[in-house]
Coordinates of C-alpha atoms in Angstrom, one line a residue:
M277 CA 31.9 -77.9 12.3
A278 CA 28.9 -75.6 11.5
F279 CA 28.2 -75.2 7.9
L280 CA 26.3 -73.2 5.3
T281 CA 24.1 -75.2 2.9
L282 CA 24.5 -74.4 -0.8
F283 CA 22.8 -75.4 -4.0
I284 CA 24.2 -78.5 -5.7
F285 CA 24.8 -78.1 -9.4
T286 CA 25.4 -81.4 -11.1
G287 CA 26.5 -80.4 -14.6
C288 CA 30.0 -80.6 -15.9
N289 CA 32.2 -77.5 -16.4
A290 CA 31.0 -76.7 -19.9
Q291 CA 32.1 -73.1 -19.6
K292 CA 35.8 -73.5 -19.4
N293 CA 36.3 -69.9 -18.5
V294 CA 34.4 -70.6 -15.3
P295 CA 36.8 -72.2 -12.9
I296 CA 36.1 -75.3 -10.8
F297 CA 38.2 -75.6 -7.6
S298 CA 38.2 -79.3 -6.5
K299 CA 40.5 -79.1 -3.5
V300 CA 42.1 -76.8 -1.0
V301 CA 44.7 -77.7 1.6
Y302 CA 45.7 -75.1 4.2
E303 CA 48.7 -76.2 6.4
G304 CA 50.1 -74.1 9.3
N305 CA 53.5 -74.9 10.8
D306 CA 54.6 -72.2 13.2
D307 CA 57.7 -72.8 15.3
V308 CA 56.0 -71.6 18.5
Y309 CA 53.7 -74.7 18.5
N310 CA 56.4 -77.1 17.4
E311 CA 58.6 -75.9 20.3
N312 CA 55.8 -75.8 22.9
P313 CA 53.8 -79.0 22.6
L314 CA 50.7 -79.2 24.8
E315 CA 50.5 -81.1 28.1
A316 CA 47.2 -82.8 28.9
D317 CA 45.9 -79.9 30.9
E318 CA 46.9 -77.1 28.5
F319 CA 45.5 -75.2 25.5
Y320 CA 47.0 -72.7 23.1
N321 CA 46.6 -68.9 23.1
P322 CA 45.3 -67.3 20.8
I323 CA 42.1 -69.3 20.8
L324 CA 41.1 -67.9 17.4
Q325 CA 44.1 -67.4 15.0
G326 CA 44.0 -65.1 12.1
T327 CA 41.9 -61.9 11.7
Y328 CA 39.3 -62.3 14.5
P329 CA 39.7 -58.9 16.2
D330 CA 37.8 -57.0 18.9
P331 CA 36.2 -60.0 20.6
A332 CA 33.2 -59.8 22.9
I333 CA 31.6 -62.6 24.9
A334 CA 28.3 -63.4 26.5
R335 CA 27.0 -66.2 28.7
K336 CA 23.6 -67.7 29.2
G337 CA 23.7 -70.7 31.6
D338 CA 26.6 -72.8 30.6
D339 CA 26.6 -71.5 27.0
Y340 CA 29.2 -69.0 25.9
Y341 CA 28.9 -66.9 22.7
L342 CA 31.8 -65.0 21.2
V343 CA 31.8 -62.5 18.3
A344 CA 34.5 -60.6 16.5
S345 CA 34.8 -57.7 14.0
S346 CA 34.5 -58.4 10.3
F347 CA 34.8 -55.0 8.6
A348 CA 33.8 -55.5 4.9
M349 CA 33.9 -59.3 5.0
F350 CA 30.6 -61.0 4.1
P351 CA 28.9 -62.5 6.0
G352 CA 29.7 -60.3 8.9
V353 CA 30.4 -60.8 12.7
P354 CA 31.5 -64.4 13.0
I355 CA 29.9 -66.0 16.1
F356 CA 31.3 -69.0 18.1
H357 CA 29.8 -71.2 20.8
S358 CA 31.5 -72.9 23.7
K359 CA 30.7 -74.7 26.9
D360 CA 34.1 -74.3 28.5
L361 CA 36.0 -71.3 26.9
V362 CA 38.6 -73.8 25.4
N363 CA 36.7 -75.7 22.7
W364 CA 34.9 -73.4 20.3
T365 CA 32.4 -74.1 17.4
Q366 CA 31.6 -71.5 14.8
I367 CA 27.8 -71.5 14.5
G368 CA 27.6 -68.9 11.8
H369 CA 27.6 -65.2 11.4
V370 CA 25.4 -62.6 13.1
L371 CA 25.0 -60.5 9.9
D372 CA 24.4 -62.9 7.1
R373 CA 21.9 -61.1 4.9
K374 CA 22.1 -58.1 2.6
S375 CA 19.4 -56.4 4.7
Q376 CA 21.7 -56.5 7.7
L377 CA 25.0 -55.9 6.0
K378 CA 25.5 -53.2 3.3
V379 CA 29.2 -53.1 2.8
Y380 CA 29.1 -53.4 -1.0
D381 CA 31.0 -50.1 -1.5
A382 CA 33.2 -50.2 1.6
G383 CA 37.0 -50.5 1.7
I384 CA 38.0 -53.7 3.4
S385 CA 38.6 -51.8 6.7
G386 CA 35.2 -50.1 6.5
G387 CA 32.0 -51.9 7.5
V388 CA 31.5 -53.5 10.9
Y389 CA 33.5 -52.4 13.9
A390 CA 33.8 -53.8 17.4
P391 CA 30.6 -55.8 18.1
D392 CA 29.3 -56.3 21.6
I393 CA 27.1 -59.3 22.5
R394 CA 25.0 -59.5 25.7
Y395 CA 22.2 -61.6 27.1
N396 CA 19.3 -59.9 28.8
P397 CA 17.7 -62.3 31.4
H398 CA 14.7 -60.0 31.8
N399 CA 13.4 -60.7 28.4
D400 CA 15.4 -63.8 27.5
T401 CA 17.0 -62.1 24.5
F402 CA 20.5 -61.7 23.1
Y403 CA 21.6 -58.4 21.7
M404 CA 24.5 -57.6 19.3
I405 CA 25.3 -53.9 19.2
T406 CA 27.9 -52.5 16.8
T407 CA 28.9 -49.7 14.4
Q408 CA 28.5 -50.3 10.7
F409 CA 30.4 -47.7 8.6
A410 CA 28.4 -48.5 5.5
G411 CA 24.9 -48.5 4.2
G412 CA 23.7 -45.6 6.3
F413 CA 23.6 -47.7 9.4
G414 CA 26.0 -46.1 11.9
N415 CA 25.4 -47.5 15.4
M416 CA 22.9 -50.4 15.3
V417 CA 21.5 -53.3 17.2
V418 CA 20.2 -56.8 16.3
K419 CA 18.4 -59.3 18.5
T420 CA 17.6 -63.0 18.8
K421 CA 16.1 -65.4 21.3
D422 CA 18.5 -68.1 20.1
P423 CA 21.9 -67.3 18.5
M424 CA 21.8 -70.7 16.8
E425 CA 18.7 -69.6 14.8
G426 CA 19.7 -66.2 13.3
W427 CA 19.3 -62.6 14.1
S428 CA 16.8 -59.7 13.4
D429 CA 17.3 -57.0 10.9
P430 CA 19.3 -54.0 12.2
I431 CA 17.7 -51.3 14.3
K432 CA 19.5 -48.0 13.8
L433 CA 20.4 -46.1 17.0
D434 CA 20.5 -42.3 17.3
F435 CA 23.9 -41.4 18.6
Q436 CA 27.4 -40.8 17.2
G437 CA 30.7 -42.3 18.0
I438 CA 31.9 -46.0 17.8
D439 CA 32.3 -49.1 19.9
P440 CA 28.8 -49.2 21.6
A441 CA 28.2 -51.8 24.3
I442 CA 25.0 -52.5 26.2
F443 CA 24.6 -53.3 29.9
F444 CA 21.5 -54.9 31.6
D445 CA 21.3 -54.0 35.2
D446 CA 19.7 -56.3 37.9
D447 CA 16.8 -53.9 38.3
G448 CA 15.9 -54.2 34.6
K449 CA 17.3 -50.8 33.6
V450 CA 19.5 -50.8 30.5
Y451 CA 22.4 -48.6 29.5
V452 CA 24.6 -48.1 26.4
V453 CA 28.2 -46.8 26.6
H454 CA 30.4 -45.9 23.7
N455 CA 33.4 -43.9 22.5
D456 CA 32.8 -40.4 21.2
A457 CA 34.5 -37.1 20.4
P458 CA 34.7 -34.5 23.1
N459 CA 32.1 -31.8 23.1
R460 CA 32.5 -29.2 20.4
G461 CA 35.5 -26.9 21.2
E462 CA 36.7 -29.1 24.0
E463 CA 39.1 -31.4 22.2
L464 CA 42.6 -30.9 23.8
Y465 CA 44.9 -32.9 21.5
E466 CA 44.9 -35.5 18.7
G467 CA 43.4 -38.8 20.0
H468 CA 41.5 -37.1 22.8
R469 CA 38.2 -39.1 23.1
V470 CA 35.5 -39.6 25.7
I471 CA 33.2 -42.4 26.9
K472 CA 29.5 -41.6 27.0
I473 CA 26.6 -43.4 28.6
W474 CA 22.9 -43.3 27.8
E475 CA 19.9 -44.8 29.4
Y476 CA 18.3 -47.2 26.9
D477 CA 14.6 -47.9 26.2
V478 CA 14.5 -51.7 25.9
E479 CA 10.9 -51.8 24.8
N480 CA 11.4 -49.5 21.8
D481 CA 15.1 -50.2 21.3
K482 CA 16.5 -46.6 21.4
V483 CA 18.6 -44.5 23.6
I484 CA 16.6 -42.1 25.7
E485 CA 17.0 -38.5 24.5
G486 CA 18.7 -36.2 26.9
T487 CA 20.2 -38.9 29.2
D488 CA 23.7 -38.9 27.6
K489 CA 26.6 -38.1 29.9
I490 CA 30.4 -38.2 29.6
I491 CA 31.7 -40.6 32.2
V492 CA 35.4 -40.7 31.1
N493 CA 37.2 -37.7 29.6
G494 CA 40.4 -38.6 27.8
G495 CA 41.3 -41.7 29.8
V496 CA 42.8 -42.6 33.2
D497 CA 44.7 -39.4 33.6
L498 CA 43.9 -36.5 31.3
S499 CA 47.0 -34.6 32.3
K500 CA 49.1 -37.3 30.5
K501 CA 47.1 -36.8 27.3
P502 CA 45.9 -40.4 27.0
I503 CA 44.7 -41.4 23.5
W504 CA 41.8 -43.4 22.1
I505 CA 39.8 -44.3 25.1
E506 CA 37.3 -46.8 23.5
A507 CA 35.7 -50.3 23.6
P508 CA 33.9 -49.7 26.9
H509 CA 32.1 -52.4 28.8
I510 CA 30.2 -52.2 32.2
Y511 CA 30.2 -55.0 34.7
K512 CA 28.5 -55.3 38.1
K513 CA 30.2 -57.1 41.0
G514 CA 29.8 -56.8 44.7
G515 CA 27.2 -54.0 44.3
L516 CA 29.8 -51.8 42.4
Y517 CA 29.8 -50.9 38.7
Y518 CA 33.1 -51.4 36.8
L519 CA 33.8 -49.7 33.5
M520 CA 36.5 -51.3 31.5
C521 CA 38.0 -49.7 28.4
A522 CA 40.8 -49.9 25.9
E523 CA 43.3 -47.0 26.0
G524 CA 46.3 -46.1 23.9
G525 CA 45.1 -47.0 20.4
T526 CA 45.0 -50.4 18.8
G527 CA 48.7 -50.7 18.2
G528 CA 52.0 -50.7 20.2
W529 CA 50.6 -48.6 23.1
H530 CA 47.4 -50.6 23.4
S531 CA 46.2 -51.4 26.9
E532 CA 43.1 -52.2 29.1
V533 CA 42.1 -49.9 31.9
I534 CA 39.3 -50.0 34.5
F535 CA 37.2 -47.6 36.5
V536 CA 34.7 -48.0 39.4
S537 CA 31.5 -46.3 40.6
D538 CA 28.6 -47.0 42.9
K539 CA 26.1 -46.0 40.2
P540 CA 25.9 -47.1 36.5
M541 CA 25.8 -43.4 35.4
G542 CA 28.9 -42.6 37.4
P543 CA 31.0 -40.7 38.4
Y544 CA 33.7 -43.3 37.7
E545 CA 37.1 -43.3 39.4
P546 CA 40.1 -45.1 37.8
A547 CA 41.8 -47.9 39.5
P548 CA 45.2 -47.0 41.0
S549 CA 46.8 -50.0 39.3
N550 CA 46.0 -49.2 35.7
P551 CA 46.6 -50.6 33.1
I552 CA 45.3 -54.1 34.0
L553 CA 46.5 -55.6 30.7
T554 CA 49.2 -54.5 28.2
Q555 CA 52.3 -55.8 26.4
R556 CA 53.8 -52.5 25.6
H557 CA 56.8 -52.3 28.0
F558 CA 58.8 -55.3 26.9
P559 CA 61.8 -55.8 24.5
K560 CA 60.9 -55.8 20.9
D561 CA 63.0 -58.8 20.1
R562 CA 61.4 -61.1 22.8
K563 CA 60.8 -64.7 21.7
N564 CA 57.2 -65.7 20.7
K565 CA 56.2 -62.0 21.0
V566 CA 52.5 -61.2 21.5
D567 CA 51.8 -57.4 21.2
W568 CA 49.0 -54.8 20.9
A569 CA 47.0 -56.5 23.7
G570 CA 43.7 -54.8 24.6
H571 CA 40.1 -54.3 23.6
A572 CA 38.9 -56.8 26.1
D573 CA 35.7 -58.2 27.5
L574 CA 35.0 -60.2 30.6
V575 CA 32.9 -63.2 31.5
V576 CA 32.6 -65.7 34.4
G577 CA 34.0 -69.0 33.4
P578 CA 32.7 -72.6 34.2
D579 CA 35.0 -72.6 37.2
D580 CA 33.4 -69.4 38.6
K581 CA 36.6 -67.5 37.8
Y582 CA 36.6 -64.4 35.6
Y583 CA 38.2 -64.6 32.2
G584 CA 38.9 -61.9 29.6
V585 CA 39.0 -62.2 25.8
F586 CA 41.0 -59.6 24.0
L587 CA 42.9 -58.9 20.8
G588 CA 46.6 -59.3 20.3
I589 CA 49.0 -59.8 17.4
R590 CA 51.9 -62.2 16.7
P591 CA 54.3 -60.4 14.4
N592 CA 56.7 -62.3 12.1
D593 CA 60.5 -62.1 12.2
E594 CA 60.4 -58.7 10.4
D595 CA 58.1 -57.5 13.2
R596 CA 55.3 -57.2 10.6
V597 CA 51.7 -58.3 11.2
N598 CA 50.2 -60.5 8.5
T599 CA 47.9 -62.7 10.5
G600 CA 46.0 -59.6 11.8
R601 CA 44.5 -59.0 15.2
E602 CA 43.6 -62.4 16.8
T603 CA 41.5 -63.4 19.8
F604 CA 43.3 -64.3 23.0
I605 CA 42.1 -65.2 26.5
L606 CA 43.5 -64.9 30.0
P607 CA 42.1 -65.6 33.5
L608 CA 41.7 -62.6 35.9
D609 CA 42.6 -62.2 39.5
W610 CA 39.6 -60.3 41.0
S611 CA 40.4 -61.1 44.7
G612 CA 40.7 -57.4 45.5
K613 CA 38.6 -54.5 44.6
F614 CA 39.9 -54.2 41.1
P615 CA 40.7 -57.0 38.6
V616 CA 43.9 -57.6 36.8
F617 CA 44.7 -60.0 34.0
E618 CA 46.8 -62.9 35.2
N619 CA 50.2 -62.7 33.4
G620 CA 48.8 -59.9 31.3
L621 CA 51.4 -57.5 32.5
V622 CA 54.4 -59.8 31.7
P623 CA 55.3 -61.2 28.3
M624 CA 52.5 -63.6 27.3
E625 CA 53.1 -67.3 26.9
P626 CA 51.7 -69.4 24.1
K627 CA 50.0 -71.9 26.4
L628 CA 47.5 -71.7 29.2
E629 CA 46.3 -74.1 31.9
M630 CA 42.7 -75.2 31.2
P631 CA 39.9 -74.6 33.7
E632 CA 39.5 -77.6 36.0
G633 CA 37.6 -80.5 34.4
V634 CA 37.9 -79.3 30.8
E635 CA 39.3 -81.6 28.1
N636 CA 41.0 -80.0 25.1
K637 CA 39.2 -81.1 22.0
T638 CA 40.4 -78.3 19.8
G639 CA 40.4 -79.3 16.1
E640 CA 38.4 -82.5 16.7
G641 CA 35.0 -82.9 15.0
E642 CA 33.1 -79.6 15.0
Y643 CA 35.6 -77.8 17.2
F644 CA 37.7 -75.0 15.7
P645 CA 41.4 -75.7 15.4
N646 CA 44.3 -73.8 16.8
G647 CA 48.0 -74.4 17.1
N648 CA 49.5 -76.1 14.0
F649 CA 46.9 -77.9 11.9
T650 CA 46.0 -79.0 8.4
Y651 CA 42.6 -78.1 7.0
T652 CA 41.5 -79.9 3.8
E653 CA 38.4 -78.8 1.8
D654 CA 37.3 -81.1 -1.0
F655 CA 34.2 -79.1 -1.9
D656 CA 32.4 -82.4 -2.2
S657 CA 29.7 -81.7 0.4
E658 CA 26.4 -79.9 0.1
K659 CA 27.7 -77.6 2.9
L660 CA 30.5 -75.1 3.0
D661 CA 32.4 -74.4 6.2
Y662 CA 31.7 -71.0 7.8
R663 CA 35.4 -70.1 7.8
W664 CA 35.1 -69.3 4.0
I665 CA 34.0 -65.7 3.5
G666 CA 33.3 -63.3 0.7
L667 CA 34.2 -59.6 0.4
R668 CA 31.5 -56.9 0.3
G669 CA 28.9 -59.4 -0.9
P670 CA 27.4 -62.9 -0.4
R671 CA 29.3 -66.0 -1.5
E672 CA 26.1 -67.3 -2.9
D673 CA 26.1 -64.5 -5.6
F674 CA 29.1 -66.1 -7.4
M675 CA 29.5 -69.7 -6.3
E676 CA 27.9 -73.1 -6.5
I677 CA 28.9 -76.5 -5.3
T678 CA 28.9 -79.0 -8.2
K679 CA 29.7 -82.7 -8.4
N680 CA 33.2 -81.7 -9.5
G681 CA 33.9 -79.1 -6.9
L682 CA 33.4 -75.4 -6.2
K683 CA 32.4 -73.3 -9.2
I684 CA 33.1 -69.6 -9.1
T685 CA 31.3 -67.6 -11.8
P686 CA 33.5 -64.5 -12.4
F687 CA 32.3 -61.0 -11.8
D688 CA 33.2 -58.2 -14.2
V689 CA 35.2 -56.8 -11.3
N690 CA 38.8 -57.4 -10.3
I691 CA 40.3 -57.6 -6.8
K692 CA 41.6 -54.0 -6.9
E693 CA 38.1 -52.5 -7.1
V694 CA 36.0 -51.5 -4.1
K695 CA 33.1 -53.6 -5.1
P696 CA 31.9 -57.2 -4.3
T697 CA 34.4 -59.6 -5.8
S698 CA 34.0 -63.2 -7.0
T699 CA 36.5 -64.4 -4.4
L700 CA 36.2 -67.0 -1.7
F701 CA 38.6 -66.2 1.2
H702 CA 40.3 -68.1 3.9
R703 CA 42.2 -66.3 6.7
Q704 CA 46.0 -66.6 7.0
Q705 CA 46.2 -68.1 10.4
H706 CA 50.0 -68.8 10.8
K707 CA 53.2 -67.0 10.1
D708 CA 54.5 -70.2 8.3
F709 CA 51.8 -71.7 6.1
S710 CA 51.0 -73.2 2.7
F711 CA 47.7 -72.9 0.8
T712 CA 47.3 -75.2 -2.2
T713 CA 44.3 -75.6 -4.6
T714 CA 43.5 -77.7 -7.6
M715 CA 41.7 -75.8 -10.4
D716 CA 40.0 -76.8 -13.7
Y717 CA 40.0 -73.8 -15.9
K718 CA 40.5 -72.5 -19.5
P719 CA 40.4 -68.7 -19.9
K720 CA 38.9 -67.5 -23.2
S721 CA 40.7 -64.1 -23.4
E722 CA 43.0 -61.7 -21.6
D723 CA 39.9 -60.4 -19.7
D724 CA 39.6 -63.8 -17.9
L725 CA 41.8 -64.8 -15.0
A726 CA 41.4 -67.3 -12.2
G727 CA 43.7 -68.6 -9.5
I728 CA 44.5 -67.4 -6.0
T729 CA 45.0 -64.0 -4.4
A730 CA 46.9 -63.1 -1.2
L731 CA 45.2 -59.9 -0.1
Q732 CA 45.6 -57.4 2.7
N733 CA 43.3 -54.9 1.0
E734 CA 42.3 -53.6 -2.5
K735 CA 45.5 -51.6 -2.8
F736 CA 47.9 -54.1 -1.4
N737 CA 47.8 -57.7 -2.7
Y738 CA 49.2 -60.5 -4.9
I739 CA 47.4 -62.1 -7.8
F740 CA 48.6 -65.6 -9.0
G741 CA 46.7 -67.2 -11.7
I742 CA 46.0 -68.2 -15.4
T743 CA 45.1 -65.9 -18.2
K744 CA 45.2 -66.0 -22.0
K745 CA 46.8 -63.7 -24.6
D746 CA 47.0 -64.2 -28.4
K747 CA 45.8 -67.8 -28.2
K748 CA 48.5 -68.6 -25.6
Y749 CA 48.0 -69.4 -21.9
Y750 CA 50.1 -67.8 -19.2
V751 CA 50.6 -68.2 -15.5
I752 CA 51.3 -64.8 -14.0
L753 CA 52.2 -63.3 -10.6
E754 CA 51.3 -59.6 -10.0
R755 CA 52.1 -57.4 -7.0
T756 CA 50.0 -54.4 -6.2
E757 CA 51.3 -51.8 -3.7
K758 CA 49.6 -48.5 -2.9
G759 CA 47.3 -49.3 -5.8
S760 CA 50.1 -49.6 -8.4
S761 CA 50.5 -53.0 -10.0
E762 CA 53.6 -54.7 -11.4
I763 CA 53.9 -58.1 -13.1
I764 CA 56.6 -59.9 -11.1
A765 CA 56.8 -62.8 -13.5
S766 CA 54.8 -64.6 -16.2
K767 CA 55.3 -67.8 -18.1
E768 CA 53.7 -69.4 -21.1
I769 CA 52.3 -72.8 -20.3
E770 CA 50.6 -75.7 -22.1
F771 CA 48.1 -77.5 -20.0
N772 CA 44.9 -79.6 -20.2
D773 CA 42.5 -77.6 -18.1
E774 CA 43.7 -78.8 -14.6
L775 CA 46.6 -77.4 -12.6
Q776 CA 47.6 -76.8 -9.0
L777 CA 48.5 -73.4 -7.5
K778 CA 50.3 -72.9 -4.2
V779 CA 51.3 -70.0 -2.0
K780 CA 53.8 -70.8 0.8
A781 CA 55.1 -68.4 3.4
E782 CA 57.9 -68.6 6.0
G783 CA 57.4 -65.4 7.9
D784 CA 57.9 -62.5 5.6
L785 CA 59.0 -64.6 2.7
Y786 CA 56.3 -65.8 0.2
K787 CA 56.6 -68.1 -2.7
F788 CA 54.1 -68.8 -5.4
S789 CA 54.2 -72.1 -7.4
Y790 CA 52.2 -74.1 -9.9
A791 CA 52.0 -77.7 -11.0
L792 CA 50.6 -79.1 -14.2
K793 CA 48.6 -82.3 -13.9
E794 CA 50.9 -85.1 -12.7
G795 CA 53.8 -82.7 -12.6
D796 CA 56.0 -81.2 -9.9
F797 CA 55.6 -77.7 -8.5
Q798 CA 57.5 -74.9 -10.2
N799 CA 58.1 -71.6 -8.6
L800 CA 57.2 -68.4 -10.4
G801 CA 58.8 -65.1 -9.5
G802 CA 61.2 -66.4 -6.9
T803 CA 60.8 -65.3 -3.3
V804 CA 58.7 -62.2 -2.7
S805 CA 58.2 -60.1 0.3
G806 CA 55.0 -60.4 2.4
D807 CA 55.4 -56.7 3.4
I808 CA 52.3 -55.6 1.4
L809 CA 50.3 -58.3 3.2
S810 CA 51.0 -56.7 6.6
T811 CA 49.1 -54.2 8.6
N812 CA 52.3 -52.2 9.1
V813 CA 52.7 -51.5 5.4
A814 CA 49.1 -51.7 4.1
G815 CA 47.4 -50.1 7.1
G816 CA 43.8 -50.9 8.2
F817 CA 42.5 -53.3 10.7
T818 CA 42.4 -56.7 9.0
G819 CA 44.8 -59.6 8.5
A820 CA 45.9 -61.2 5.2
L821 CA 43.3 -63.3 3.4
I822 CA 44.0 -66.0 0.8
G823 CA 41.3 -66.3 -1.8
L824 CA 40.1 -68.5 -4.6
Y825 CA 39.6 -65.8 -7.3
A826 CA 38.0 -65.4 -10.7
T827 CA 37.4 -62.3 -12.8
S828 CA 36.2 -61.3 -16.2
A829 CA 37.8 -57.9 -15.8
N830 CA 41.4 -58.9 -15.6
D831 CA 44.0 -56.2 -16.0
A832 CA 47.0 -58.4 -15.1
L833 CA 48.6 -59.3 -18.4
P834 CA 51.8 -61.3 -19.1
K835 CA 55.1 -59.5 -19.6
E836 CA 56.1 -58.7 -23.2
K837 CA 59.0 -60.8 -24.3

């Protein structure tokens, strides 16, 4: 697994109000994987579980690079590498410096939207183009000769709209396409959007003024008032130019549609068979439901067959989405003029047949896991796995690896503020999971709290941790909904610095428990609803995050007796 190197601090935990986390165990146990074991030639879909939305993919030789949206997470734009489209290794993040990512005052669903990644063979350079709703960036591009070695600082691009994608034609010309609002005064209905194209000056990294042109107005059929045409990509095959877009909004009516032209600037005509991917037509109560499929990107696989990566969701039994938009993959049938996703217009299955000659090594060694798995982090290495992320600011600003584990120095900020927080997050990757950590900690006052948080955003979350009041120590569970907080339960405890904290979910039902050293786990607060950890209730574009949390601005106080 790819890692981030951190400073090793060898001292003991002299400041008892600074927590040391010595172990985390994340265990996923979804029924769909227990009921559908893999055969030798199969792999699981999604390929990236948890909040890895809006995937885009590029190929150079036999190397594939995949990126996903990260919004206000820090570092931003996770990037994965593969040789076969089955086994993926995270090699880091595209935006890993404050000069690239200025999301310090962004809500969790602000920040970086819909990255596109492409390789330009004419100058042997990779490009990642995206929209950053923070820091004054807007649409921007970064570049590198080698995605393994880091990326440039952003170059701001002078156009409006979102979801930019870049296309390198065979003749060396370059184009940028993106979603935008209709021309002033021409918007016909709510959700009416257009796709624009620009010629791009690759030497100076800017769109060429005056070359912009609307190539799709509204969607496939404007008379039907299609909404949210977005996420465009251009491909060239057989001398023709294909424009693929998402349509219908990134929810229950999401789909993928395609257009064709004999020129990159159009005009583009829609395929008669649109959509080419959607899950919107099937019964809501179908087993192992995958929904919201769309926002796709295509690549030629190692077997010379086309594949598409796209987002989808796996709702729980209450039809709520806690794991967020995940990255799926399907092969395409492009034997005719227009492509169609194989089995993308029928209810999706949890397993796929691997490309010929590929061995499934998912979860082995450096390869990212999927299906059911257990991930254990002892924080006893100089290097921290890339799956751990901060919110609005770098992890390095609040954490150190010590000989005793992970030290989090608390900020004077709590999880409900739109500021960088001293919280190290892991994505919720299963509907049924447990997350357990061991913590050495003694708060000094009621301003101090450390423990874990289960968070959908700053206004919808749970806090479960230890604080102090009137010389007594308390474990507390707080629920925040719509920005209003309530203490679900609190209990006075006597402990000698170390304890374990656990959150366990079975679908929509969450339980928080603690254990004193050498003791059994005790539940606090009974069974609580995971509704506030869902996109359905909390809104936004992310999935639930489980964090190791410390604050010196605690406002979650134990209940009065």
